[in-house]
Short mmCIF file of N, CA and C in Angstrom, two decimals:
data_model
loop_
_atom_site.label_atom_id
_atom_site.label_comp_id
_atom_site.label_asym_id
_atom_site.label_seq_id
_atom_site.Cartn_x
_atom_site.Cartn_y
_atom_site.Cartn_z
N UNK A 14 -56.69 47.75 28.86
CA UNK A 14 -55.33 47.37 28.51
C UNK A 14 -55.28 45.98 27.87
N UNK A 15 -56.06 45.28 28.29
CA UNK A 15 -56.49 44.00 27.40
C UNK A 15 -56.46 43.98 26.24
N UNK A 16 -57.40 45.44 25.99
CA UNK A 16 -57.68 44.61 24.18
C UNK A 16 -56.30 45.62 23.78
N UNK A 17 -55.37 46.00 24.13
CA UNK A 17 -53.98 46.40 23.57
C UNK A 17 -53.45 45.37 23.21
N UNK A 18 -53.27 45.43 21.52
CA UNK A 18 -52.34 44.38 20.73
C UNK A 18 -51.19 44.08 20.99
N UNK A 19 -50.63 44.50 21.71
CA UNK A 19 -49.43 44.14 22.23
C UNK A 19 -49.54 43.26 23.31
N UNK A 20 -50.80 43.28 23.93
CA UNK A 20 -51.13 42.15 24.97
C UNK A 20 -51.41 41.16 24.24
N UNK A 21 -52.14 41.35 23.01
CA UNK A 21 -52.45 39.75 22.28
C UNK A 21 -51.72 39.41 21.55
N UNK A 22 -50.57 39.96 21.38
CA UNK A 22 -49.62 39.65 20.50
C UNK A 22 -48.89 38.43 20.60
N UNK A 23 -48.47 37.89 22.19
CA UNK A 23 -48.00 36.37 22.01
C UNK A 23 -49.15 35.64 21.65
N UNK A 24 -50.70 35.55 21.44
CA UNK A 24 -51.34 35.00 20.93
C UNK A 24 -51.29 34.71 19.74
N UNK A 25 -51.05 35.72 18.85
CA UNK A 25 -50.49 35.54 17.60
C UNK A 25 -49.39 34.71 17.43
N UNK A 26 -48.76 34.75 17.96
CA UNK A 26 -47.09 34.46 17.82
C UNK A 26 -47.31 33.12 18.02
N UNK A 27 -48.48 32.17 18.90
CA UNK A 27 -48.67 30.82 19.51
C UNK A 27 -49.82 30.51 17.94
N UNK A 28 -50.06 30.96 17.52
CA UNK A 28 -51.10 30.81 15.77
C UNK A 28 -49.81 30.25 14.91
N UNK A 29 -49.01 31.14 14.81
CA UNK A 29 -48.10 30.79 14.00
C UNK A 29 -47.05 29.84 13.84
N UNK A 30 -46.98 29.71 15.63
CA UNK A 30 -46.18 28.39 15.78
C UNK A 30 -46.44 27.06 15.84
N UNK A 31 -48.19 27.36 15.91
CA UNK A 31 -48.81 25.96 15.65
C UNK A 31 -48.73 25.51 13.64
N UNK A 32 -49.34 26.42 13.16
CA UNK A 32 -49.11 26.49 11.81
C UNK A 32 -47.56 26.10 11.33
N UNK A 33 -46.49 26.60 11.60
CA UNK A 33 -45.35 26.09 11.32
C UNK A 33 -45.16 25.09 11.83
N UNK A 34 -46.12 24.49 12.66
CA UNK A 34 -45.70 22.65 13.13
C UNK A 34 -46.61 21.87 12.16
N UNK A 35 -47.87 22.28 11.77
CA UNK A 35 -48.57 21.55 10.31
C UNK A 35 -47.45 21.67 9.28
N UNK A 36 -47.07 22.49 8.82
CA UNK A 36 -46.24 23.08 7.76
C UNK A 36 -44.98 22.33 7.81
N UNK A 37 -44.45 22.24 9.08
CA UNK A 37 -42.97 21.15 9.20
C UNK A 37 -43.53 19.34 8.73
N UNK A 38 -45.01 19.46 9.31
CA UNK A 38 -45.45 17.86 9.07
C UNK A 38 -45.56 17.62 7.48
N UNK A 39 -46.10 18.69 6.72
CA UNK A 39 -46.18 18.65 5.46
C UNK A 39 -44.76 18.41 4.81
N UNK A 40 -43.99 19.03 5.20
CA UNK A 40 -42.32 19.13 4.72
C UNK A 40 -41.86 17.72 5.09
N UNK A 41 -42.04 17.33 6.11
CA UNK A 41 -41.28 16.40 6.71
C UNK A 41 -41.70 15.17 5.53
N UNK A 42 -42.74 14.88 5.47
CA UNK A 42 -43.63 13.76 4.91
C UNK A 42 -43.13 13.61 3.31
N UNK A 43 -42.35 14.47 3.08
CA UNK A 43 -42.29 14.58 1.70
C UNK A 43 -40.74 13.60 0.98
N UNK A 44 -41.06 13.20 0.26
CA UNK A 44 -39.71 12.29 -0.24
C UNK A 44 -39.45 12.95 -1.81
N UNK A 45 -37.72 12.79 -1.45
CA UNK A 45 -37.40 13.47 -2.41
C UNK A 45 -36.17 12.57 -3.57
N UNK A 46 -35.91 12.22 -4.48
CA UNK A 46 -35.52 12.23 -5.45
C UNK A 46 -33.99 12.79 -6.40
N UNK A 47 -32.84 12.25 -5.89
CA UNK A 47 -31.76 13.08 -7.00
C UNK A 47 -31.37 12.18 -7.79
N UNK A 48 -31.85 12.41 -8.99
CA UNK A 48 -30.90 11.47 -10.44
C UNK A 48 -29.87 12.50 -10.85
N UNK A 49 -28.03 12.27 -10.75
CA UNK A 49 -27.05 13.38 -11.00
C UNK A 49 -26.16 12.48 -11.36
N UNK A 50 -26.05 12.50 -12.70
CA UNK A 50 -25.33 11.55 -13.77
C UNK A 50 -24.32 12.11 -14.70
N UNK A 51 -23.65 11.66 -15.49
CA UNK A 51 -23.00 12.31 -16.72
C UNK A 51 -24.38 12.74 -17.79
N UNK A 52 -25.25 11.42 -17.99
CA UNK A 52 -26.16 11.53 -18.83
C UNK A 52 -27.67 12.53 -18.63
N UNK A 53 -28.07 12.19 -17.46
CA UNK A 53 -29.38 13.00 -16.46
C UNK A 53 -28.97 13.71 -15.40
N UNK A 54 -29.93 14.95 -15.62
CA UNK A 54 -29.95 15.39 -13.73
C UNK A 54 -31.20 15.72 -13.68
N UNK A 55 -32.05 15.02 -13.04
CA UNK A 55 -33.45 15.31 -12.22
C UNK A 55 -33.62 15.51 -11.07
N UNK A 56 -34.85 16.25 -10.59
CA UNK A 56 -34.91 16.09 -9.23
C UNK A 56 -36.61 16.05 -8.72
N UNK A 57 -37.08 15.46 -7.93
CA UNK A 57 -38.25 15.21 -7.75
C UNK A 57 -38.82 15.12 -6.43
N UNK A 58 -39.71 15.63 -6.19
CA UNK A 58 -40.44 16.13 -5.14
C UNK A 58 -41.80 15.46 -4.60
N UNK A 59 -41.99 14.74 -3.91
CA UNK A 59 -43.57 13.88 -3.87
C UNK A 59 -44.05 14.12 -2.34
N UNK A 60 -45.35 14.74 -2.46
CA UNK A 60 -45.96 14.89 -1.07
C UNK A 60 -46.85 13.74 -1.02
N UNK A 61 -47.25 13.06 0.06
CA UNK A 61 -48.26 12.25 -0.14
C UNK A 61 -49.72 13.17 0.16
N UNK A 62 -50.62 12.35 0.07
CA UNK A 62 -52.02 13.28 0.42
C UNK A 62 -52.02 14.06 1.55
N UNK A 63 -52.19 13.00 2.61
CA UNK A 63 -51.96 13.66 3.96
C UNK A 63 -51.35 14.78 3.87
N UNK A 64 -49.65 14.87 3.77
CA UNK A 64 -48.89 15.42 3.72
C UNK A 64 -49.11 16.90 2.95
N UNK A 65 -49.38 16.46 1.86
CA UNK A 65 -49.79 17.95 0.68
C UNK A 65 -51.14 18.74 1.13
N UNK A 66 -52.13 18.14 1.78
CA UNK A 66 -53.32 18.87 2.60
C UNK A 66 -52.46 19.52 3.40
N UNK A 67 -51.80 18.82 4.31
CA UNK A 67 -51.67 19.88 5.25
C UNK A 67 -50.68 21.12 4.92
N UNK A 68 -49.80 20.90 3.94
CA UNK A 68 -49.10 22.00 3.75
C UNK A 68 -49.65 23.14 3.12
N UNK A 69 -50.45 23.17 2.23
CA UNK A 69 -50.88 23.34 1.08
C UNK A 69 -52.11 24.42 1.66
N UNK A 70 -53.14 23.94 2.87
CA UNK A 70 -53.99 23.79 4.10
C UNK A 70 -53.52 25.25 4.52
N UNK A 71 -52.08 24.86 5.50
CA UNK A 71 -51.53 26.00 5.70
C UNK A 71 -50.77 26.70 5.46
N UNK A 72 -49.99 27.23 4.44
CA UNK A 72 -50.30 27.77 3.66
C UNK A 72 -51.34 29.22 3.35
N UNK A 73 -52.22 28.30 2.82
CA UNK A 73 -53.35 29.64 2.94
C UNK A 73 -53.74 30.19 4.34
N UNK A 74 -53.38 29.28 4.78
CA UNK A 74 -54.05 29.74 6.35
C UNK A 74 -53.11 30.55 6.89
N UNK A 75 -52.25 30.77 6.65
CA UNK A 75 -50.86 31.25 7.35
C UNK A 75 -51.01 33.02 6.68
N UNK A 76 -51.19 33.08 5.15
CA UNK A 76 -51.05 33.33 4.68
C UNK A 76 -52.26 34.92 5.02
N UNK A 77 -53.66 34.45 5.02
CA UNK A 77 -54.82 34.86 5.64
C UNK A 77 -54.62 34.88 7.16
N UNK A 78 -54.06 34.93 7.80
CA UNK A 78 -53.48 34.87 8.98
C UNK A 78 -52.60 36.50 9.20
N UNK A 79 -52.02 35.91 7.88
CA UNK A 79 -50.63 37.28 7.84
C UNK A 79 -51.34 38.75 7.62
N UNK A 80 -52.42 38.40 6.78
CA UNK A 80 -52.69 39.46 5.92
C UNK A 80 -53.74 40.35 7.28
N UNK A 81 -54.61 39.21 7.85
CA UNK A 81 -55.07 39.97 9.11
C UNK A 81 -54.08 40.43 9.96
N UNK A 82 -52.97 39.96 10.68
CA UNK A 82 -52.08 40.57 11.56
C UNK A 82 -51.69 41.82 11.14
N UNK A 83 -51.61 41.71 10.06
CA UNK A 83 -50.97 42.91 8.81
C UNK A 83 -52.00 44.32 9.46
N UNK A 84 -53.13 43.63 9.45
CA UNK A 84 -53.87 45.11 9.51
C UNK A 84 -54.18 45.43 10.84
N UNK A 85 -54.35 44.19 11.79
CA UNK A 85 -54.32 45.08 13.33
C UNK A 85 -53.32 45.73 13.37
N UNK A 86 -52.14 45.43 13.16
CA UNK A 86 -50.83 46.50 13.50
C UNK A 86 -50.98 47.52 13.41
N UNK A 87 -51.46 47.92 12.24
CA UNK A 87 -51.86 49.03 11.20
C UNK A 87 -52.72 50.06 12.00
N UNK A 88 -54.19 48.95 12.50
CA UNK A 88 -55.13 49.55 13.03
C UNK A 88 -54.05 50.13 14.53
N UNK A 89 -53.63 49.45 15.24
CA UNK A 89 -53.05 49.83 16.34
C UNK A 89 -52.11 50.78 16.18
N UNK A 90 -51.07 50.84 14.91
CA UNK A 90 -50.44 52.25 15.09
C UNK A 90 -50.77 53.51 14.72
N UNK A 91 -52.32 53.27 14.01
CA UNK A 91 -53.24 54.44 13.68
C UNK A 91 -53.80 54.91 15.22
N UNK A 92 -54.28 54.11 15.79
CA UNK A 92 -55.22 54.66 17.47
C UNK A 92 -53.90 54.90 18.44
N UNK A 93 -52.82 54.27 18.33
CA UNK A 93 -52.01 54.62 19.40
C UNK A 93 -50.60 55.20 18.73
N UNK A 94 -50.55 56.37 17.94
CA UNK A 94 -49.35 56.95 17.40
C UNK A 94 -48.27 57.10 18.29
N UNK A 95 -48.43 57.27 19.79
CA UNK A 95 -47.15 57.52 20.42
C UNK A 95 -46.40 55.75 21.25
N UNK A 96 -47.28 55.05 20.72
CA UNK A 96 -47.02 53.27 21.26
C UNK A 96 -46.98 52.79 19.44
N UNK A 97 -46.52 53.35 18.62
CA UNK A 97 -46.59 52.29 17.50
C UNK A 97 -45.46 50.93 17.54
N UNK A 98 -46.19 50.22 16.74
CA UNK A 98 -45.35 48.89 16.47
C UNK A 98 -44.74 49.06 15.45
N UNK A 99 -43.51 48.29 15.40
CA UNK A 99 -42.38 47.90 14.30
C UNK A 99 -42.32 47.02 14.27
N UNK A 100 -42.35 46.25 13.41
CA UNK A 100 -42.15 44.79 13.18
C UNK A 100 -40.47 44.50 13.00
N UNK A 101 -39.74 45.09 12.20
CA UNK A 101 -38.47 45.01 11.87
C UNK A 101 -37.52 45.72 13.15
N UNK A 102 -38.28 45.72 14.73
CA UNK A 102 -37.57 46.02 15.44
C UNK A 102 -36.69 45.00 15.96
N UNK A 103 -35.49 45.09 16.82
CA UNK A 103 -34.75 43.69 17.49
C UNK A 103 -35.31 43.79 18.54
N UNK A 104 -35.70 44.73 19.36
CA UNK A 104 -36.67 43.91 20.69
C UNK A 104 -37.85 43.59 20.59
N UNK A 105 -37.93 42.36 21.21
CA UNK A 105 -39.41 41.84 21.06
C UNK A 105 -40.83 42.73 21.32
N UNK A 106 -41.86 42.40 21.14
CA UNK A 106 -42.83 43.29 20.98
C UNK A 106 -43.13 42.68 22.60
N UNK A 107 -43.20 42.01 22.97
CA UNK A 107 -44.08 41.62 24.29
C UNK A 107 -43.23 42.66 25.77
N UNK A 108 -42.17 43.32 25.54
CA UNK A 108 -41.63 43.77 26.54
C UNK A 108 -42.98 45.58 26.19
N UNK A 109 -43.25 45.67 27.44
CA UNK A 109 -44.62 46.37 27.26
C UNK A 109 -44.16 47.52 28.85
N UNK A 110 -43.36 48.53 28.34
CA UNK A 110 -42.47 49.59 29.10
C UNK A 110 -43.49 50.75 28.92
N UNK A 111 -44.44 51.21 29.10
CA UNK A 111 -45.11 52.72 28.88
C UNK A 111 -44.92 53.23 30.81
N UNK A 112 -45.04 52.60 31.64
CA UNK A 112 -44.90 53.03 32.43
C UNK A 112 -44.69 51.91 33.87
N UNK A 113 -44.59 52.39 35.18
CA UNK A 113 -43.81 51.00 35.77
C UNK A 113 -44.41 50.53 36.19
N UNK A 114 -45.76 50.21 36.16
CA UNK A 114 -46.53 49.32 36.62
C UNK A 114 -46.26 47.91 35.39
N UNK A 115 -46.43 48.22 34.49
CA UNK A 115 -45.58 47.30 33.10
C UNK A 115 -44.51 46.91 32.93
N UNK A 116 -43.77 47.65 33.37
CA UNK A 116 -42.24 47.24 33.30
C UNK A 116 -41.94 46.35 34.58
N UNK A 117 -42.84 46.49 35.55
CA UNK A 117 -42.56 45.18 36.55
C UNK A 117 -43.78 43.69 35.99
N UNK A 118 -44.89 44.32 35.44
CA UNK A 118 -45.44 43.16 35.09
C UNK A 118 -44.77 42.26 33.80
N UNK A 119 -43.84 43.14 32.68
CA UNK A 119 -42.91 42.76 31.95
C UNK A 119 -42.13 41.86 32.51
N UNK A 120 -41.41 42.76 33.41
CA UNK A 120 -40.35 41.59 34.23
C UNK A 120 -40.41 40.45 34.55
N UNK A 121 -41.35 40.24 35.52
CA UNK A 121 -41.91 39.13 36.14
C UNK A 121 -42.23 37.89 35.07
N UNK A 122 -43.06 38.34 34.37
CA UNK A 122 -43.48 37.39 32.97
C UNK A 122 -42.42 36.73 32.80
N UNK A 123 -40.87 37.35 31.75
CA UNK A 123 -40.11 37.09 31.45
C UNK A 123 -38.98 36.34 32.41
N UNK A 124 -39.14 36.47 33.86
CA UNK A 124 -38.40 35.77 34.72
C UNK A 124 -39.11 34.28 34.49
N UNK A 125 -40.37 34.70 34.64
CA UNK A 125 -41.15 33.04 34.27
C UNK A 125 -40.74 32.22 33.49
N UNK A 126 -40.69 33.01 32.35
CA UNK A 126 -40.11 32.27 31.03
C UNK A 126 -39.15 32.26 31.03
N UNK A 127 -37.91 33.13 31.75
CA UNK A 127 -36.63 32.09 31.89
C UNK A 127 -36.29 31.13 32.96
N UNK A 128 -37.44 31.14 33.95
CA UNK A 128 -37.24 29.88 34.60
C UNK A 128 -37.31 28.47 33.84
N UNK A 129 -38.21 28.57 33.05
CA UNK A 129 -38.77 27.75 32.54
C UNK A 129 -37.75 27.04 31.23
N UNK A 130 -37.29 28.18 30.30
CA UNK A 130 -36.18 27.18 29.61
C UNK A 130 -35.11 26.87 30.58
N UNK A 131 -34.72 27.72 31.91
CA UNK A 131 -33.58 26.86 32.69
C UNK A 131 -33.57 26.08 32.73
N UNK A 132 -34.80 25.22 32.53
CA UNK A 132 -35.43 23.44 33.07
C UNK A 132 -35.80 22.96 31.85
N UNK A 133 -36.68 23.34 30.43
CA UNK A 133 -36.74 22.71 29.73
C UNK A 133 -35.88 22.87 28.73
N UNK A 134 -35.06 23.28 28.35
CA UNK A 134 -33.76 23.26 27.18
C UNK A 134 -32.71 21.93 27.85
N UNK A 135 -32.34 21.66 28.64
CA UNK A 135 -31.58 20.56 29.20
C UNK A 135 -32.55 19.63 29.47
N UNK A 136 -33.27 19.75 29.70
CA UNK A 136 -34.67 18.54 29.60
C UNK A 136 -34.36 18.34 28.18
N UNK A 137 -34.94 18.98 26.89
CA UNK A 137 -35.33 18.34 25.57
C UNK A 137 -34.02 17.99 25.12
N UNK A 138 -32.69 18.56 25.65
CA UNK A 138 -31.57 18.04 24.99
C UNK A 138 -31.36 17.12 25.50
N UNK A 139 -31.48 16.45 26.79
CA UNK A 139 -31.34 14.83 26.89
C UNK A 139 -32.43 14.53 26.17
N UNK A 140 -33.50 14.73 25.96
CA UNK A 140 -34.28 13.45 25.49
C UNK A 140 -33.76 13.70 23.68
N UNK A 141 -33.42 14.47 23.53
CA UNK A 141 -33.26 14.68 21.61
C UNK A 141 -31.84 13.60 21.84
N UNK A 142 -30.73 13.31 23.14
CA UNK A 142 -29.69 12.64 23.12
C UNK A 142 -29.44 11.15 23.37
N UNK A 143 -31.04 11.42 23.69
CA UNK A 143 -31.17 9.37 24.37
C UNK A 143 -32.00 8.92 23.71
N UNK A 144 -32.75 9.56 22.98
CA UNK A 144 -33.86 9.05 22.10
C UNK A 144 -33.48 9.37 20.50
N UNK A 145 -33.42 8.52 19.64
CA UNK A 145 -33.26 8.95 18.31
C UNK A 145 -34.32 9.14 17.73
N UNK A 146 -34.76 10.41 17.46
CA UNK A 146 -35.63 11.05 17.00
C UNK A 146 -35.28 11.40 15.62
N UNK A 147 -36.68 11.70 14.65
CA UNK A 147 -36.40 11.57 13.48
C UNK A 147 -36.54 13.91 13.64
N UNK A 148 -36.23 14.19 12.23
CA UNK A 148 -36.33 15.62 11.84
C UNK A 148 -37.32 15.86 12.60
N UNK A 149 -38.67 15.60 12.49
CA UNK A 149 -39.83 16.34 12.38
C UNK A 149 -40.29 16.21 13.90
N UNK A 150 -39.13 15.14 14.51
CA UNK A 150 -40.01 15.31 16.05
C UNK A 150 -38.98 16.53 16.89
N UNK A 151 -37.89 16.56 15.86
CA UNK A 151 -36.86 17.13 16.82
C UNK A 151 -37.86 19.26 16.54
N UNK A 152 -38.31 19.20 15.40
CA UNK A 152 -38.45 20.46 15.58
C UNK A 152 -39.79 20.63 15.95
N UNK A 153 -40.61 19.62 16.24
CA UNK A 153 -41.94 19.53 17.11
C UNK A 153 -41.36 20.24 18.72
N UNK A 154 -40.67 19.27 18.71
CA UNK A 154 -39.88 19.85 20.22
C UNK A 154 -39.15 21.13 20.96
N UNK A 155 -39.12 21.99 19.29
CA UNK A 155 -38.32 23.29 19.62
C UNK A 155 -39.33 24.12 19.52
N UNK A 156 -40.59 23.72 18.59
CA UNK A 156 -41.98 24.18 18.44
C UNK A 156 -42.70 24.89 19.81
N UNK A 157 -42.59 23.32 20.51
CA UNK A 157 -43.21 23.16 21.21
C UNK A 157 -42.69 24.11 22.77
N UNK A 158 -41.15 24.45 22.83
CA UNK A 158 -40.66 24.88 23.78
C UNK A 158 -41.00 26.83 23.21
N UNK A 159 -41.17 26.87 22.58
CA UNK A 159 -41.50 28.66 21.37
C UNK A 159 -43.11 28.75 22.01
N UNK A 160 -44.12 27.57 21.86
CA UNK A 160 -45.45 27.62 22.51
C UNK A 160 -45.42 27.79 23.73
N UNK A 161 -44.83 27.57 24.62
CA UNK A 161 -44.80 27.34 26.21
C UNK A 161 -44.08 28.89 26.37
N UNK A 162 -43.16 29.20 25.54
CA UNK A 162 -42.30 30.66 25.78
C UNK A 162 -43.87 31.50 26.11
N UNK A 163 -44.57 31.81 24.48
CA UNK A 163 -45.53 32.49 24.38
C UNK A 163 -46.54 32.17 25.96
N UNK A 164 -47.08 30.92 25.48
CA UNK A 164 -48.31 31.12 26.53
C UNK A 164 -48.00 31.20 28.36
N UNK A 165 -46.66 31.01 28.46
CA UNK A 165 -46.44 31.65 30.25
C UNK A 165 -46.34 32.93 29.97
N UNK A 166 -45.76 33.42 28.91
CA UNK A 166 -45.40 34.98 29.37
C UNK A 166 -47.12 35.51 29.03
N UNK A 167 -47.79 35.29 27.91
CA UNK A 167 -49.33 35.70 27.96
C UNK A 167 -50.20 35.33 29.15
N UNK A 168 -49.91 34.02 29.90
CA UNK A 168 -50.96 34.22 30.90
C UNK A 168 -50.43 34.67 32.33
N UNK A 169 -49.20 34.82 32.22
CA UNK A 169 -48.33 35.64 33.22
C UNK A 169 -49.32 37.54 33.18
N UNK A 170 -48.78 37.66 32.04
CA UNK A 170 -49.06 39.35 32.01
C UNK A 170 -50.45 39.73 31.89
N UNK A 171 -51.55 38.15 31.20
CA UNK A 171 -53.17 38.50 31.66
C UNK A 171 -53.37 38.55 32.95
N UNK A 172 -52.86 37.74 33.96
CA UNK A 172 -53.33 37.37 35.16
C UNK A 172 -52.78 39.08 35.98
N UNK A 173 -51.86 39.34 35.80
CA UNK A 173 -51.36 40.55 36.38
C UNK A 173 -52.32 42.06 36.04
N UNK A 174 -52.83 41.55 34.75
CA UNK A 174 -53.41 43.09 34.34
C UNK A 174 -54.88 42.54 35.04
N UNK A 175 -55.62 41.44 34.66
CA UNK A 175 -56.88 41.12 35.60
C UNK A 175 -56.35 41.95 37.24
N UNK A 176 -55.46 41.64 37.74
CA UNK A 176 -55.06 42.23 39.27
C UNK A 176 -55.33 43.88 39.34
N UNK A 177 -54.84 44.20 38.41
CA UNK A 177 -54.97 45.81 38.55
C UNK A 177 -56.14 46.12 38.50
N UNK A 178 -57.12 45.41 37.83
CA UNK A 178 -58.11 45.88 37.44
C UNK A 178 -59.12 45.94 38.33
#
């Protein structure tokens, strides 16, 4: 049940949210430019080095990232036709219902993880309210609460399937 992609799937999901925090640093770093005149209208865009590596960096990486996720899915709804994945579904993929030994290890996970924003969403909103933080730390911080979602509910539902086993 392990190597079921749907078990590694918040793994994925914690790839991507690290990558969209390089990708916000690249964005963030960038200064921008409006000349809007009677006479001119320009507009200009400047990454610095740092900045343009890393976007640029990931990017491809994101990108080669996608194109592999692309095909486990693929591979997984070829071997398991009656468990296929949808990507364009509205419920999340990590709720993992085939039968009730899952649907309580589902549960549980997800109680975790809403214990957990009970306490950290009013945590990061005082500190985003007492601390003036610039763009790039404020969405480090929402990043960072999307990473913690993923990895309790993944080592919630590894530790449970190690039990059965």
């Amino acid at each position: 049940m392990k190597k079921d992609f749907r078990v590694q799937y918040p793994l994925w999901q914690m790839a991507f949210i690290v990558l969209f925090g390089f990708m916000a640093f690249g964005l963030t770093g960038a200064t921008s430019e409006l000349v809007n005149t009677s006479d001119e209208f320009s507009y200009s865009l400047q990454f610095p080095p740092l900045e343009s590596v890393a976007l640029f960096g990931t990017l491809f990486l994101t990108l080669f990232l996608l194109t592999i996720f692309f095909m486990k899915v693929s591979k997984h709804n070829k071997q398991y036709p009656t468990q296929k994945i949808s990507l364009l579904q509205i419920r999340p993929l990590e709720y993992l219902e085939q039968d009730e030994g899952m649907v309580h290890i589902t549960r549980i996970a997800a109680q975790k993880v809403y214990t957990f924003f009970a306490w950290a969403l009013p945590f990061i909103a005082v500190i985003f309210l007492v601390f003036e933080l610039s763009r790039f730390w404020m969405i480090i911080g929402i990043l960072f609460l999307a990473l913690m979602q993923y990895f309790i509910y993944y080592m919630e539902v590894r530790k449970r399937l190690e039990d059965e086993e």
